mmCIF file of C-alpha atoms in Angstrom:
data_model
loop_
_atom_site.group_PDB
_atom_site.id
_atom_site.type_symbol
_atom_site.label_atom_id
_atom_site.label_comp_id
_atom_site.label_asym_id
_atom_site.label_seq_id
_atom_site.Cartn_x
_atom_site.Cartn_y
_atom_site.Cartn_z
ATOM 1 C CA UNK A 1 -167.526 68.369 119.243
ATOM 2 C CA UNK A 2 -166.791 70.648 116.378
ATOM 3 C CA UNK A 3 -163.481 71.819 114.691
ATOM 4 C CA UNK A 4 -163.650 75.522 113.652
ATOM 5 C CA UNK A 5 -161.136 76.350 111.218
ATOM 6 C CA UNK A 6 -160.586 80.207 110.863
ATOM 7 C CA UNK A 7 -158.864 81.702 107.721
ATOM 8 C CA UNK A 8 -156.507 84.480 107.779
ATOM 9 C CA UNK A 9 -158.435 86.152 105.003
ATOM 10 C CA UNK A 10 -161.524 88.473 105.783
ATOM 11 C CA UNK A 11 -164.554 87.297 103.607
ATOM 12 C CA UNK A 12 -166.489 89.150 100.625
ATOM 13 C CA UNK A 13 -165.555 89.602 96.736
ATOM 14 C CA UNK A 14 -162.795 92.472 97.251
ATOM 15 C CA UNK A 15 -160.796 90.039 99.599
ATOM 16 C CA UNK A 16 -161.304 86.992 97.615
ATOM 17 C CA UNK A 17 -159.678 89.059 94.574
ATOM 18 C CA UNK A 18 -156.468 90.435 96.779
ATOM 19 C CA UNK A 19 -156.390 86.999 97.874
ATOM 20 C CA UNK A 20 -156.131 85.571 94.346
ATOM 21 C CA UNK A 21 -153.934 87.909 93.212
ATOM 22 C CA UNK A 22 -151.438 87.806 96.050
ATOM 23 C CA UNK A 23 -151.188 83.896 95.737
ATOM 24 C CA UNK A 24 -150.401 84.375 92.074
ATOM 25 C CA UNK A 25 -148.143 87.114 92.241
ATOM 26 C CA UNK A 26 -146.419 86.823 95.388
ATOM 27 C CA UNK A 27 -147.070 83.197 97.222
ATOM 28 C CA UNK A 28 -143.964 83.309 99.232
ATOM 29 C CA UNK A 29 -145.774 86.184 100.811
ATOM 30 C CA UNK A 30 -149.338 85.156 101.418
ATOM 31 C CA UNK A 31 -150.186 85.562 105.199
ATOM 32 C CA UNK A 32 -152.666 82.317 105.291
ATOM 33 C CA UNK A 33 -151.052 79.022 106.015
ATOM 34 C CA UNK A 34 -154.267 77.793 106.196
ATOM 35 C CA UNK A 35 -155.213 78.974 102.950
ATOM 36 C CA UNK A 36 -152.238 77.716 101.167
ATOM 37 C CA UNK A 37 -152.787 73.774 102.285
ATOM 38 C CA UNK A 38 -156.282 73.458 101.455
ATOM 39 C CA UNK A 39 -156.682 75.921 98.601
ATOM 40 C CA UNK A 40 -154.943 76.289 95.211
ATOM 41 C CA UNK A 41 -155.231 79.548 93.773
ATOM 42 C CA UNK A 42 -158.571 79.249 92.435
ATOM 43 C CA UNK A 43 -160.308 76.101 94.837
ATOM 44 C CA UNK A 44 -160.359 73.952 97.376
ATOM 45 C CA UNK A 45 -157.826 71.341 97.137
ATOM 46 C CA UNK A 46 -158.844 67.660 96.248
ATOM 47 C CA UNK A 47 -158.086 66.091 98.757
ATOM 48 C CA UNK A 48 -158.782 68.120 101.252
ATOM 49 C CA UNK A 49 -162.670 68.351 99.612
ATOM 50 C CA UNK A 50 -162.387 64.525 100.243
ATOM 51 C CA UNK A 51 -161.177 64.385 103.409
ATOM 52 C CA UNK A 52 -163.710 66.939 104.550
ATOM 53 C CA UNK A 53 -166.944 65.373 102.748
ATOM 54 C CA UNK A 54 -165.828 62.348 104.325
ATOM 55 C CA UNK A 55 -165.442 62.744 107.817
ATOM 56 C CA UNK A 56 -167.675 62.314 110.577
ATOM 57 C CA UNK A 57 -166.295 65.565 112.525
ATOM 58 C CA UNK A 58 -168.711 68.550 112.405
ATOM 59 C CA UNK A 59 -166.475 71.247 110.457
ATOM 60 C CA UNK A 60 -166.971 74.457 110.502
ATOM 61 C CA UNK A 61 -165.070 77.544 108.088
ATOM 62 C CA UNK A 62 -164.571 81.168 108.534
ATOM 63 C CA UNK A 63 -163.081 83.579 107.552
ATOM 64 C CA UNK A 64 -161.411 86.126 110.793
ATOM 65 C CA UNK A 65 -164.158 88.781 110.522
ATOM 66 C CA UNK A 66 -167.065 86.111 110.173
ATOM 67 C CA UNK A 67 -165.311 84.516 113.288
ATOM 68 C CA UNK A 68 -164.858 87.793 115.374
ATOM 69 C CA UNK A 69 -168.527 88.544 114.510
ATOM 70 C CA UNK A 70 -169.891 85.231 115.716
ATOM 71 C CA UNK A 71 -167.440 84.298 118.498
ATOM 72 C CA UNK A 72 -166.193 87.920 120.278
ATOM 73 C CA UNK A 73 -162.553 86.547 120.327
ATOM 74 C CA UNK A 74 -159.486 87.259 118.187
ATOM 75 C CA UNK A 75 -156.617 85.217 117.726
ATOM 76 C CA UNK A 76 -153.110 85.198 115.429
ATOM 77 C CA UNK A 77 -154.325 83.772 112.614
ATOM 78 C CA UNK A 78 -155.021 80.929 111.220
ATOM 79 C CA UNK A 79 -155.992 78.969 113.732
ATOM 80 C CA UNK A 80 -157.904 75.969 114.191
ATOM 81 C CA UNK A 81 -160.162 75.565 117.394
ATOM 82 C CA UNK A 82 -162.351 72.913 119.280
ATOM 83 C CA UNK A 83 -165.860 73.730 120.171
ATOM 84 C CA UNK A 84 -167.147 71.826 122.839
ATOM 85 C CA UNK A 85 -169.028 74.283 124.553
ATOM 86 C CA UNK A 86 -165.550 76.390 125.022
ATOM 87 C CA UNK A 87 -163.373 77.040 122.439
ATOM 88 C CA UNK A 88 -160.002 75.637 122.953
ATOM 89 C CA UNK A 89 -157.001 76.375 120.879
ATOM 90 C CA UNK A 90 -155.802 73.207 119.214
ATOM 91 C CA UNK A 91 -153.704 74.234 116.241
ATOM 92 C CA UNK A 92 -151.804 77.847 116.599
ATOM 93 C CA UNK A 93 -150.915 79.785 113.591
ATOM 94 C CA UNK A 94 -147.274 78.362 114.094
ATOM 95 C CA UNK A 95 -148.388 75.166 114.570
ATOM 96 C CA UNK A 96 -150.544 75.647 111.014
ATOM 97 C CA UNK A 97 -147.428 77.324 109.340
ATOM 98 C CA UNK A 98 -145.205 74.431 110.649
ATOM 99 C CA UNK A 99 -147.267 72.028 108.451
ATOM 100 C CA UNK A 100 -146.415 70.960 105.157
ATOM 101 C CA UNK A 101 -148.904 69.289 102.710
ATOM 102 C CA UNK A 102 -152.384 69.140 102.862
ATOM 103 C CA UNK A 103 -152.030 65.311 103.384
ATOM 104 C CA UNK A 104 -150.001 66.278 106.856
ATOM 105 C CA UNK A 105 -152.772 68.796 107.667
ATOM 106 C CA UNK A 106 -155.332 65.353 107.631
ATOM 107 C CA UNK A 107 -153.036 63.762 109.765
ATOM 108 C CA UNK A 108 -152.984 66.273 112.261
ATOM 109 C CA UNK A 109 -156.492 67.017 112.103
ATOM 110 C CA UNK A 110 -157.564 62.581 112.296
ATOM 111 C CA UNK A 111 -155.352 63.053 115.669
ATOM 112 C CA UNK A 112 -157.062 65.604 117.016
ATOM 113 C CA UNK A 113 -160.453 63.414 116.722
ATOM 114 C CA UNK A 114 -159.249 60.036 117.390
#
């Protein structure tokens, strides 16, 4: 089983920039809930970077176009996904946006593999 996590960011330089600059100018605005709980404006979070060095679950991180390349689905982004030969859907965008710390986001996420 793997957990695909998919950003609601496209990748490359120009993005990261906007990115950057949107979380530093207008946060309360940024479209990635994702983004927000494991990044700070500049890198991953701590303890998210723990948490995800540390865990036994295969991991995987994309961006929406990197996902839409590889997979040939779409979804409301962010999402995060099981891959188990299917993907199924097992945090929604809402679900994502719903959470509130990073340290939540674990939680969640240790549930989902338990």
């Amino acid at each position: 089983m793997k957990l695909v996590f998919v950003y609601n960011a496209d990748s490359g330089p120009v993005s990261g920039l906007f990115d950057i600059g949107h979380k530093l100018f207008s946060p309360e605005t940024y479209q990635c809930g994702l983004c927000s709980l494991t990044h700070d404006t500049f890198s991953e979070k701590q303890a998210w970077k723990s948490f995800r060095e540390e865990s036994a679950v295969d991991m995987e991180f994309l961006h929406r176009d990197e996902f839409e390349k590889k997979y040939g689905e779409s979804h409301e982004y962010p999402v995060v996904l099981r891959s188990n030969g299917e993907l199924d859907l097992v945090l929604s965008k809402n679900d994502i946006d719903a959470i509130g710390s990073v340290e939540e986001l674990i939680g969640k996420i240790r549930s989902l593999v338990s």
